[in-house]
Amino acid sequence: MKQLITLNINGEQHELALSPDTTLLKALRQELGMLGTKRGCDTSACGCCTVHLDGKAVYSCVVYAAAVQDCEITTIEGLGSNGTLDPLQEAFVEAGAVQCGFCTCGMIMSAKQLLDEQDHPDEEQIRQAISGNLCRCTGYTKIVDAIKMASEA
Amino acid sequence: MAAADIVGKSVTRPDAWDKVTGGRGYPVNVQLPGMLHGKLLRSPYAHARIISIDTSEAEKLPGVKGVLTAKDAPVRPFNPVYFTPIGCHSMVQDMVLFSDRVRFVGQPVAAVAATTEAIAEQALQLIDVDYEELPTVFDPEEAMGENAPQLHEASPQNIAKNPSFEVGDVEAGFAEADHVFEGVYQTQRVHTCYMEPRVCVIDCDAQGHFTVHSSMQHIFGLREKLAYALDIPEGRVTVVKPPYIGGGFGGKLDIGYIEMAAALLSERIGRPVRIEHTRHEDFISTARHPIKVYLKTGVSKDGTITAREAKSILDTGAHATHGSEVIMVHGMFGVVFPYRCANKKWEGYTVYTNNMIGGGYRGYGCPQGCFAVESQIDEICEELGFDPIEFRLKNAYEQGDPHPFNPAWNLNSYGYAEALERGAAAIDWSRRQPAGSETGVKKRGIGLGTQGVWVSGCMGFPDIYEHTGAIIKLNADGSADLASGTVDLGSGQITTLCQIAAAELGLEPEQVRMSYADTDTVPFDAPTHASRATYSSGLAVQAAAADAREKLLEVAAAMMEANPQDLEVSAGRIEVKGSPGSAIPVADVVRMAESPFMKDTAEGPQPSCPPEHKGTIMGSSSLAPPENPSPATALFVEVEVDTDTGEVSVLRCVYAHDLGRVINPNAAEGQVEGGMQQGIGYALMEDLQFDTETGTCLTSDFLDYKMPTAMEMPREIESIFVETNEPSGPFGAKSLSEQCVTVPAAAIAAAVYNAIGVRIRELPITPEKVLRALGKL
């Protein structure tokens, strides 16, 4: 039943034996122990599981792991380098954009795509970019502030 | 940093670093060796008797390690609410884990543990349950009728609880009134929508001791309820405090079916069992109760409220759980207390139906009351031509008045009037136009809502825990570990309690760390609920820090050959008051106390400090707060109503709160802004809907249950903090959290009325209701 697949995650190759219906979210959390990507709903509606496939933010709960073997997968663990955080991560801390933090990693991944594609987005573009990520703690105010802050860094 | 600079500073949350890089400390991440995965089988019927259950096929499935049904479960009825002791009088004890009768769609009837989630799910399909359907009732007023199906034998007419309150002479008060207003206000069922699903991992060892990891808001309540439900001594249960949980908002305040099932399965199998809710299961497990309020108010010509009479009908669903207590809080704080009035009468009904069970949700009955009371005040002002601010000030309590909840207390800090005045100035209240006077398709309106009397915890409530404690231990590097049972749901206690400890101890905030805690090692703590953590836990932390500080100064005095009373500690250094040159680091004092070394003296080797001061410098506390000081809130909102589509947009909010002294302004703003998101959802879109024939939830995922995204939120949310100094609070602080979600629905409804000139008394104010109100549907 299981098949051998190879996933390219944060620049590293991972070989896994998975049943074909394993989602990327399950592969990350349950097979690889990469717990930064969260499960909030499993129905592509909350955004907690957002990762990048070739630089585009997607919900990993509705992507089969076996179907993304040709993609470069980036998770929250892949942000920043050499022990320094990504400016978005710094800005989320600095702005007080983190409360319970369960949405945070997905939120940062959605914002990351925006800032990768656009240097100085305006507030409406920022709100649009994170409109697929739900947050119940912050009212999004300080999240928007953080993304603005990172875009100006 | 001096104490005065630590309190009131937006210290960065230490947990934020972990949370932006992945977040390790959530219960959902807990994995134990040999862990099994559990799943619950749930009833497809809203009311049925179970004739038989056959689990034999499920048990044969490879990978299945255990199956539980009613025959394996304890039968002692309980109430799952954490913050009330077992056996208290106010809570109705009407639940068991599994029984032969189901009363709502989704009620668990069996549980399975298997080596994988997939196998556990497959096993559920193999359990054969034979149900006999029974008649159902979904409307609470129908349920109170003579011919309705009876859901619990002990509660005729399905009334689980029927509290009442009366003061003065209501009939005389209405006779005295020049105008009498009557209205019916209906709120809906909404979900807390914490982002981390409910989860637990429970491990029963060979001696029968249970170690519990869970996403719940109260480690001690979970220990007590689990022990009771399993009929074992509390000492056989250890609940580990999760470093953080992914939101709670009251939705994680009761023992879930999952904790009981996981514990029983683990005990039976001898391996740890993990059960995690799907989002669908979360949606049908807890909700803010819908309450229908019949409200009647008498007003004299000069705008004095002369009488108020109300009846509230709360739909508690299949079991009483929180409904026993929510009705009281709703009636007292939502309806009776907010305004002065000599003649008041209220009656509440907690009514069983075949709907899902209600739960705790931030505000705990008060948003439903506030919507009714504040909407009617807006109607009174509109009809009689009073300014809504002046009318409220005329009838509101003032600083120094006796507390309506407990006449032994006074409202020693009460910034209600200042909140109204500063909020009005910020929104420029004077530009508010007469209702419905704008022309054009898109009409703007400004509205106001307030909450006069609310809580900082549960002191004064009968039957609700309110004591709390902390332990602070100083380390040889001059840092301190703070151990407390207070769970940080995201609202920032990890930060603010460390700030309070640092300010009291004379350390830098980053020198205090919130450390590990479990029910074995820290003093009892009531839950993180009822807006209590800053005030009540803050007092306990301050007391523990003061205790540690006293011991620290005793050792330092011995070392410095000074009198402890002459010493002060600040920014990690101890000095003789007024003599900065005398300063020594806290670290040196702690090291000295802990050091085994002796010093050589003329009399031979001596301990480096007197033997009575040897040892770890630490402080502890376990206390109940002296009072329950009231915060106060005024919210002004500006909305735009599209009269073609019926859509309401909230453009701007000015939210003024008297919260006493602010400990961490950034965290406080976060409470306000997040509260607005929940409040706007409640006012305009959120609604847990059920099929009226079958009782099946129709909105049990985020695709169907709509809550505000970043797009629906106002671009401007202004927080105004009215910093009264609460004499009984830690550094003058009192509470904030629940006030932030209590008022928005009332204020938005008033603003919608101001925009379109038509009143909507039923939440949520959907485009359909707006168009209907405008006569366009």
mmCIF file of N, CA, C and O in Angstrom, chain B residues 504-580:
data_model
loop_
_atom_site.group_PDB
_atom_site.id
_atom_site.type_symbol
_atom_site.label_atom_id
_atom_site.label_comp_id
_atom_site.label_asym_id
_atom_site.label_seq_id
_atom_site.Cartn_x
_atom_site.Cartn_y
_atom_site.Cartn_z
ATOM 1 N N GLU B 504 8.133 43.455 41.638
ATOM 2 C CA GLU B 504 8.106 43.277 43.102
ATOM 3 C C GLU B 504 9.472 42.827 43.635
ATOM 4 O O GLU B 504 9.887 43.224 44.710
ATOM 5 N N LEU B 505 10.162 42.010 42.845
ATOM 6 C CA LEU B 505 11.445 41.448 43.298
ATOM 7 C C LEU B 505 12.618 42.383 43.085
ATOM 8 O O LEU B 505 13.688 42.180 43.643
ATOM 9 N N GLY B 506 12.431 43.371 42.201
ATOM 10 C CA GLY B 506 13.551 44.243 41.879
ATOM 11 C C GLY B 506 14.487 43.648 40.848
ATOM 12 O O GLY B 506 15.684 43.914 40.843
ATOM 13 N N LEU B 507 13.939 42.824 39.980
ATOM 14 C CA LEU B 507 14.732 42.249 38.892
ATOM 15 C C LEU B 507 14.310 42.871 37.564
ATOM 16 O O LEU B 507 13.273 43.537 37.469
ATOM 17 N N GLU B 508 15.106 42.630 36.527
ATOM 18 C CA GLU B 508 14.695 43.019 35.177
ATOM 19 C C GLU B 508 13.640 42.018 34.704
ATOM 20 O O GLU B 508 13.719 40.829 35.063
ATOM 21 N N PRO B 509 12.664 42.471 33.874
ATOM 22 C CA PRO B 509 11.599 41.534 33.460
ATOM 23 C C PRO B 509 12.141 40.279 32.782
ATOM 24 O O PRO B 509 11.616 39.192 32.981
ATOM 25 N N GLU B 510 13.204 40.425 32.003
ATOM 26 C CA GLU B 510 13.720 39.244 31.291
ATOM 27 C C GLU B 510 14.465 38.297 32.231
ATOM 28 O O GLU B 510 14.860 37.215 31.833
ATOM 29 N N GLN B 511 14.657 38.708 33.498
ATOM 30 C CA GLN B 511 15.304 37.802 34.464
ATOM 31 C C GLN B 511 14.303 36.851 35.124
ATOM 32 O O GLN B 511 14.708 35.988 35.894
ATOM 33 N N VAL B 512 13.015 37.054 34.876
ATOM 34 C CA VAL B 512 12.017 36.149 35.463
ATOM 35 C C VAL B 512 11.444 35.279 34.353
ATOM 36 O O VAL B 512 11.047 35.782 33.299
ATOM 37 N N ARG B 513 11.429 34.008 34.604
ATOM 38 C CA ARG B 513 10.975 33.065 33.587
ATOM 39 C C ARG B 513 9.809 32.250 34.126
ATOM 40 O O ARG B 513 9.863 31.729 35.248
ATOM 41 N N MET B 514 8.749 32.136 33.337
ATOM 42 C CA MET B 514 7.630 31.261 33.706
ATOM 43 C C MET B 514 8.080 29.835 33.463
ATOM 44 O O MET B 514 8.434 29.470 32.343
ATOM 45 N N SER B 515 8.098 29.037 34.514
ATOM 46 C CA SER B 515 8.711 27.710 34.389
ATOM 47 C C SER B 515 7.653 26.616 34.374
ATOM 48 O O SER B 515 6.451 26.878 34.391
ATOM 49 N N TYR B 516 8.120 25.395 34.380
ATOM 50 C CA TYR B 516 7.268 24.199 34.378
ATOM 51 C C TYR B 516 6.316 24.215 35.580
ATOM 52 O O TYR B 516 6.666 24.666 36.669
ATOM 53 N N ALA B 517 5.132 23.695 35.391
ATOM 54 C CA ALA B 517 4.216 23.523 36.522
ATOM 55 C C ALA B 517 3.321 22.324 36.261
ATOM 56 O O ALA B 517 3.001 21.999 35.116
ATOM 57 N N ASP B 518 2.952 21.661 37.317
ATOM 58 C CA ASP B 518 1.901 20.650 37.218
ATOM 59 C C ASP B 518 1.140 20.630 38.539
ATOM 60 O O ASP B 518 1.502 21.344 39.478
ATOM 61 N N THR B 519 0.103 19.824 38.584
ATOM 62 C CA THR B 519 -0.747 19.846 39.779
ATOM 63 C C THR B 519 -0.050 19.265 41.002
ATOM 64 O O THR B 519 -0.516 19.443 42.116
ATOM 65 N N ASP B 520 1.084 18.555 40.819
ATOM 66 C CA ASP B 520 1.824 18.024 41.965
ATOM 67 C C ASP B 520 2.678 19.097 42.633
ATOM 68 O O ASP B 520 3.000 18.982 43.814
ATOM 69 N N THR B 521 3.103 20.101 41.856
ATOM 70 C CA THR B 521 4.200 20.947 42.329
ATOM 71 C C THR B 521 3.834 22.397 42.615
ATOM 72 O O THR B 521 4.616 23.093 43.236
ATOM 73 N N VAL B 522 2.718 22.886 42.132
ATOM 74 C CA VAL B 522 2.382 24.292 42.397
ATOM 75 C C VAL B 522 1.079 24.372 43.203
ATOM 76 O O VAL B 522 0.280 23.436 43.191
ATOM 77 N N PRO B 523 0.882 25.489 43.918
ATOM 78 C CA PRO B 523 -0.366 25.628 44.676
ATOM 79 C C PRO B 523 -1.578 25.671 43.749
ATOM 80 O O PRO B 523 -1.462 26.051 42.584
ATOM 81 N N PHE B 524 -2.711 25.341 44.323
ATOM 82 C CA PHE B 524 -3.964 25.385 43.569
ATOM 83 C C PHE B 524 -4.122 26.747 42.884
ATOM 84 O O PHE B 524 -3.815 27.786 43.461
ATOM 85 N N ASP B 525 -4.638 26.711 41.688
ATOM 86 C CA ASP B 525 -4.955 27.942 40.974
ATOM 87 C C ASP B 525 -6.290 27.751 40.290
ATOM 88 O O ASP B 525 -6.540 26.715 39.688
ATOM 89 N N ALA B 526 -7.166 28.728 40.421
ATOM 90 C CA ALA B 526 -8.426 28.696 39.673
ATOM 91 C C ALA B 526 -8.096 28.845 38.185
ATOM 92 O O ALA B 526 -6.960 29.150 37.832
ATOM 93 N N PRO B 527 -9.055 28.617 37.313
ATOM 94 C CA PRO B 527 -8.721 28.622 35.884
ATOM 95 C C PRO B 527 -8.332 30.010 35.370
ATOM 96 O O PRO B 527 -8.597 31.018 36.008
ATOM 97 N N THR B 528 -7.750 29.999 34.186
ATOM 98 C CA THR B 528 -7.612 31.247 33.438
ATOM 99 C C THR B 528 -8.971 31.495 32.799
ATOM 100 O O THR B 528 -9.299 30.954 31.747
ATOM 101 N N HIS B 529 -9.796 32.275 33.478
ATOM 102 C CA HIS B 529 -11.144 32.578 33.007
ATOM 103 C C HIS B 529 -11.635 33.807 33.780
ATOM 104 O O HIS B 529 -10.922 34.341 34.632
ATOM 105 N N ALA B 530 -12.829 34.255 33.482
ATOM 106 C CA ALA B 530 -13.483 35.313 34.243
ATOM 107 C C ALA B 530 -12.602 36.559 34.394
ATOM 108 O O ALA B 530 -12.655 37.234 35.411
ATOM 109 N N SER B 531 -11.809 36.837 33.393
ATOM 110 C CA SER B 531 -10.969 38.049 33.381
ATOM 111 C C SER B 531 -10.139 38.155 34.649
ATOM 112 O O SER B 531 -9.920 39.244 35.168
ATOM 113 N N ARG B 532 -9.676 37.019 35.158
ATOM 114 C CA ARG B 532 -9.105 37.018 36.496
ATOM 115 C C ARG B 532 -7.585 36.983 36.561
ATOM 116 O O ARG B 532 -6.997 37.252 37.619
ATOM 117 N N ALA B 533 -6.906 36.618 35.475
ATOM 118 C CA ALA B 533 -5.488 36.261 35.607
ATOM 119 C C ALA B 533 -4.630 37.448 36.047
ATOM 120 O O ALA B 533 -3.792 37.306 36.939
ATOM 121 N N THR B 534 -4.824 38.611 35.444
ATOM 122 C CA THR B 534 -3.975 39.741 35.820
ATOM 123 C C THR B 534 -4.221 40.129 37.270
ATOM 124 O O THR B 534 -3.286 40.353 38.034
ATOM 125 N N TYR B 535 -5.495 40.181 37.639
ATOM 126 C CA TYR B 535 -5.832 40.618 38.995
ATOM 127 C C TYR B 535 -5.524 39.530 40.024
ATOM 128 O O TYR B 535 -4.687 39.725 40.906
ATOM 129 N N SER B 536 -6.153 38.388 39.909
ATOM 130 C CA SER B 536 -6.041 37.371 40.961
ATOM 131 C C SER B 536 -4.693 36.667 40.936
ATOM 132 O O SER B 536 -3.998 36.593 41.943
ATOM 133 N N SER B 537 -4.306 36.142 39.770
ATOM 134 C CA SER B 537 -2.997 35.490 39.696
ATOM 135 C C SER B 537 -1.905 36.526 39.916
ATOM 136 O O SER B 537 -0.867 36.226 40.516
ATOM 137 N N GLY B 538 -2.156 37.745 39.431
ATOM 138 C CA GLY B 538 -1.178 38.819 39.639
ATOM 139 C C GLY B 538 -0.955 39.083 41.114
ATOM 140 O O GLY B 538 0.183 39.289 41.561
ATOM 141 N N LEU B 539 -2.018 39.066 41.913
ATOM 142 C CA LEU B 539 -1.873 39.272 43.359
ATOM 143 C C LEU B 539 -1.068 38.146 44.000
ATOM 144 O O LEU B 539 -0.232 38.381 44.870
ATOM 145 N N ALA B 540 -1.327 36.914 43.554
ATOM 146 C CA ALA B 540 -0.603 35.769 44.117
ATOM 147 C C ALA B 540 0.872 35.827 43.748
ATOM 148 O O ALA B 540 1.748 35.542 44.573
ATOM 149 N N VAL B 541 1.144 36.207 42.512
ATOM 150 C CA VAL B 541 2.542 36.309 42.072
ATOM 151 C C VAL B 541 3.243 37.438 42.830
ATOM 152 O O VAL B 541 4.380 37.292 43.287
ATOM 153 N N GLN B 542 2.542 38.537 43.000
ATOM 154 C CA GLN B 542 3.136 39.654 43.742
ATOM 155 C C GLN B 542 3.449 39.232 45.195
ATOM 156 O O GLN B 542 4.508 39.561 45.728
ATOM 157 N N ALA B 543 2.523 38.486 45.791
ATOM 158 C CA ALA B 543 2.728 38.051 47.176
ATOM 159 C C ALA B 543 3.898 37.066 47.272
ATOM 160 O O ALA B 543 4.712 37.148 48.201
ATOM 161 N N ALA B 544 4.001 36.150 46.319
ATOM 162 C CA ALA B 544 5.124 35.196 46.332
ATOM 163 C C ALA B 544 6.444 35.938 46.138
ATOM 164 O O ALA B 544 7.454 35.622 46.777
ATOM 165 N N ALA B 545 6.419 36.936 45.251
ATOM 166 C CA ALA B 545 7.635 37.721 44.996
ATOM 167 C C ALA B 545 8.021 38.524 46.234
ATOM 168 O O ALA B 545 9.207 38.645 46.573
ATOM 169 N N ALA B 546 7.030 39.059 46.931
ATOM 170 C CA ALA B 546 7.315 39.829 48.145
ATOM 171 C C ALA B 546 7.926 38.926 49.206
ATOM 172 O O ALA B 546 8.845 39.319 49.931
ATOM 173 N N ASP B 547 7.433 37.693 49.264
ATOM 174 C CA ASP B 547 7.954 36.702 50.209
ATOM 175 C C ASP B 547 9.418 36.396 49.890
ATOM 176 O O ASP B 547 10.288 36.393 50.778
ATOM 177 N N ALA B 548 9.718 36.170 48.628
ATOM 178 C CA ALA B 548 11.096 35.879 48.210
ATOM 179 C C ALA B 548 11.991 37.092 48.462
ATOM 180 O O ALA B 548 13.149 36.952 48.899
ATOM 181 N N ARG B 549 11.450 38.260 48.211
ATOM 182 C CA ARG B 549 12.218 39.498 48.369
ATOM 183 C C ARG B 549 12.608 39.698 49.842
ATOM 184 O O ARG B 549 13.737 40.076 50.157
ATOM 185 N N GLU B 550 11.665 39.395 50.706
ATOM 186 C CA GLU B 550 11.940 39.544 52.141
ATOM 187 C C GLU B 550 13.111 38.639 52.554
ATOM 188 O O GLU B 550 14.029 39.057 53.258
ATOM 189 N N LYS B 551 13.082 37.405 52.074
ATOM 190 C CA LYS B 551 14.164 36.472 52.413
ATOM 191 C C LYS B 551 15.482 36.922 51.789
ATOM 192 O O LYS B 551 16.540 36.816 52.402
ATOM 193 N N LEU B 552 15.392 37.427 50.571
ATOM 194 C CA LEU B 552 16.580 37.919 49.879
ATOM 195 C C LEU B 552 17.232 39.040 50.693
ATOM 196 O O LEU B 552 18.455 39.065 50.898
ATOM 197 N N LEU B 553 16.410 39.947 51.181
ATOM 198 C CA LEU B 553 16.959 41.097 51.905
ATOM 199 C C LEU B 553 17.501 40.687 53.280
ATOM 200 O O LEU B 553 18.443 41.291 53.778
ATOM 201 N N GLU B 554 16.914 39.656 53.862
ATOM 202 C CA GLU B 554 17.463 39.168 55.148
ATOM 203 C C GLU B 554 18.887 38.658 54.964
ATOM 204 O O GLU B 554 19.777 38.956 55.769
ATOM 205 N N VAL B 555 19.092 37.862 53.903
ATOM 206 C CA VAL B 555 20.436 37.344 53.648
ATOM 207 C C VAL B 555 21.378 38.493 53.310
ATOM 208 O O VAL B 555 22.513 38.577 53.809
ATOM 209 N N ALA B 556 20.892 39.395 52.466
ATOM 210 C CA ALA B 556 21.730 40.527 52.066
ATOM 211 C C ALA B 556 22.111 41.366 53.284
ATOM 212 O O ALA B 556 23.253 41.817 53.407
ATOM 213 N N ALA B 557 21.167 41.539 54.198
ATOM 214 C CA ALA B 557 21.431 42.342 55.391
ATOM 215 C C ALA B 557 22.542 41.702 56.223
ATOM 216 O O ALA B 557 23.437 42.391 56.729
ATOM 217 N N ALA B 558 22.492 40.385 56.314
ATOM 218 C CA ALA B 558 23.547 39.692 57.051
ATOM 219 C C ALA B 558 24.896 39.891 56.381
ATOM 220 O O ALA B 558 25.923 40.099 57.038
ATOM 221 N N MET B 559 24.895 39.796 55.056
ATOM 222 C CA MET B 559 26.144 39.977 54.311
ATOM 223 C C MET B 559 26.663 41.408 54.410
ATOM 224 O O MET B 559 27.859 41.652 54.485
ATOM 225 N N MET B 560 25.745 42.367 54.358
ATOM 226 C CA MET B 560 26.144 43.779 54.295
ATOM 227 C C MET B 560 26.212 44.415 55.683
ATOM 228 O O MET B 560 26.499 45.600 55.794
ATOM 229 N N GLU B 561 25.919 43.570 56.687
ATOM 230 C CA GLU B 561 25.887 44.072 58.058
ATOM 231 C C GLU B 561 25.000 45.299 58.155
ATOM 232 O O GLU B 561 25.390 46.369 58.632
ATOM 233 N N ALA B 562 23.810 45.142 57.602
ATOM 234 C CA ALA B 562 22.829 46.243 57.601
ATOM 235 C C ALA B 562 21.512 45.703 58.127
ATOM 236 O O ALA B 562 21.355 44.495 58.361
ATOM 237 N N ASN B 563 20.565 46.586 58.311
ATOM 238 C CA ASN B 563 19.231 46.199 58.720
ATOM 239 C C ASN B 563 18.384 45.959 57.461
ATOM 240 O O ASN B 563 18.413 46.783 56.539
ATOM 241 N N PRO B 564 17.654 44.814 57.379
ATOM 242 C CA PRO B 564 16.868 44.561 56.154
ATOM 243 C C PRO B 564 15.956 45.730 55.781
ATOM 244 O O PRO B 564 15.748 46.009 54.596
ATOM 245 N N GLN B 565 15.422 46.410 56.793
ATOM 246 C CA GLN B 565 14.504 47.533 56.502
ATOM 247 C C GLN B 565 15.222 48.672 55.782
ATOM 248 O O GLN B 565 14.577 49.505 55.143
ATOM 249 N N ASP B 566 16.543 48.718 55.904
ATOM 250 C CA ASP B 566 17.278 49.822 55.273
ATOM 251 C C ASP B 566 17.699 49.493 53.848
ATOM 252 O O ASP B 566 18.310 50.312 53.170
ATOM 253 N N LEU B 567 17.355 48.268 53.387
ATOM 254 C CA LEU B 567 17.822 47.857 52.057
ATOM 255 C C LEU B 567 16.713 47.991 51.021
ATOM 256 O O LEU B 567 15.527 47.900 51.333
ATOM 257 N N GLU B 568 17.137 48.198 49.787
ATOM 258 C CA GLU B 568 16.169 48.127 48.691
ATOM 259 C C GLU B 568 16.811 47.386 47.528
ATOM 260 O O GLU B 568 18.040 47.370 47.381
ATOM 261 N N VAL B 569 15.950 46.776 46.707
ATOM 262 C CA VAL B 569 16.452 46.013 45.563
ATOM 263 C C VAL B 569 15.795 46.550 44.298
ATOM 264 O O VAL B 569 14.591 46.791 44.251
ATOM 265 N N SER B 570 16.629 46.769 43.300
ATOM 266 C CA SER B 570 16.136 47.316 42.044
ATOM 267 C C SER B 570 17.107 46.923 40.941
ATOM 268 O O SER B 570 18.332 46.926 41.174
ATOM 269 N N ALA B 571 16.582 46.583 39.792
ATOM 270 C CA ALA B 571 17.399 46.240 38.618
ATOM 271 C C ALA B 571 18.463 45.199 38.952
ATOM 272 O O ALA B 571 19.578 45.242 38.450
ATOM 273 N N GLY B 572 18.120 44.260 39.826
ATOM 274 C CA GLY B 572 19.028 43.156 40.115
ATOM 275 C C GLY B 572 20.139 43.490 41.083
ATOM 276 O O GLY B 572 21.097 42.731 41.234
ATOM 277 N N ARG B 573 20.031 44.647 41.764
ATOM 278 C CA ARG B 573 21.071 45.036 42.734
ATOM 279 C C ARG B 573 20.417 45.461 44.040
ATOM 280 O O ARG B 573 19.330 46.034 44.062
ATOM 281 N N ILE B 574 21.141 45.170 45.135
ATOM 282 C CA ILE B 574 20.637 45.509 46.467
ATOM 283 C C ILE B 574 21.549 46.567 47.067
ATOM 284 O O ILE B 574 22.777 46.436 47.006
ATOM 285 N N GLU B 575 20.915 47.601 47.595
ATOM 286 C CA GLU B 575 21.753 48.637 48.198
ATOM 287 C C GLU B 575 21.099 49.177 49.460
ATOM 288 O O GLU B 575 19.886 49.017 49.678
ATOM 289 N N VAL B 576 21.948 49.797 50.301
ATOM 290 C CA VAL B 576 21.410 50.531 51.430
ATOM 291 C C VAL B 576 20.754 51.773 50.851
ATOM 292 O O VAL B 576 21.346 52.453 49.989
ATOM 293 N N LYS B 577 19.502 52.005 51.250
ATOM 294 C CA LYS B 577 18.739 53.121 50.672
ATOM 295 C C LYS B 577 19.552 54.400 50.703
ATOM 296 O O LYS B 577 20.112 54.766 51.741
ATOM 297 N N GLY B 578 19.634 55.042 49.550
ATOM 298 C CA GLY B 578 20.332 56.319 49.475
ATOM 299 C C GLY B 578 21.842 56.190 49.391
ATOM 300 O O GLY B 578 22.555 57.194 49.399
ATOM 301 N N SER B 579 22.324 54.954 49.275
ATOM 302 C CA SER B 579 23.781 54.783 49.226
ATOM 303 C C SER B 579 24.154 53.850 48.067
ATOM 304 O O SER B 579 24.425 52.660 48.264
ATOM 305 N N PRO B 580 24.128 54.377 46.836
ATOM 306 C CA PRO B 580 24.353 53.529 45.654
ATOM 307 C C PRO B 580 25.703 52.811 45.702
ATOM 308 O O PRO B 580 25.835 51.710 45.168
#
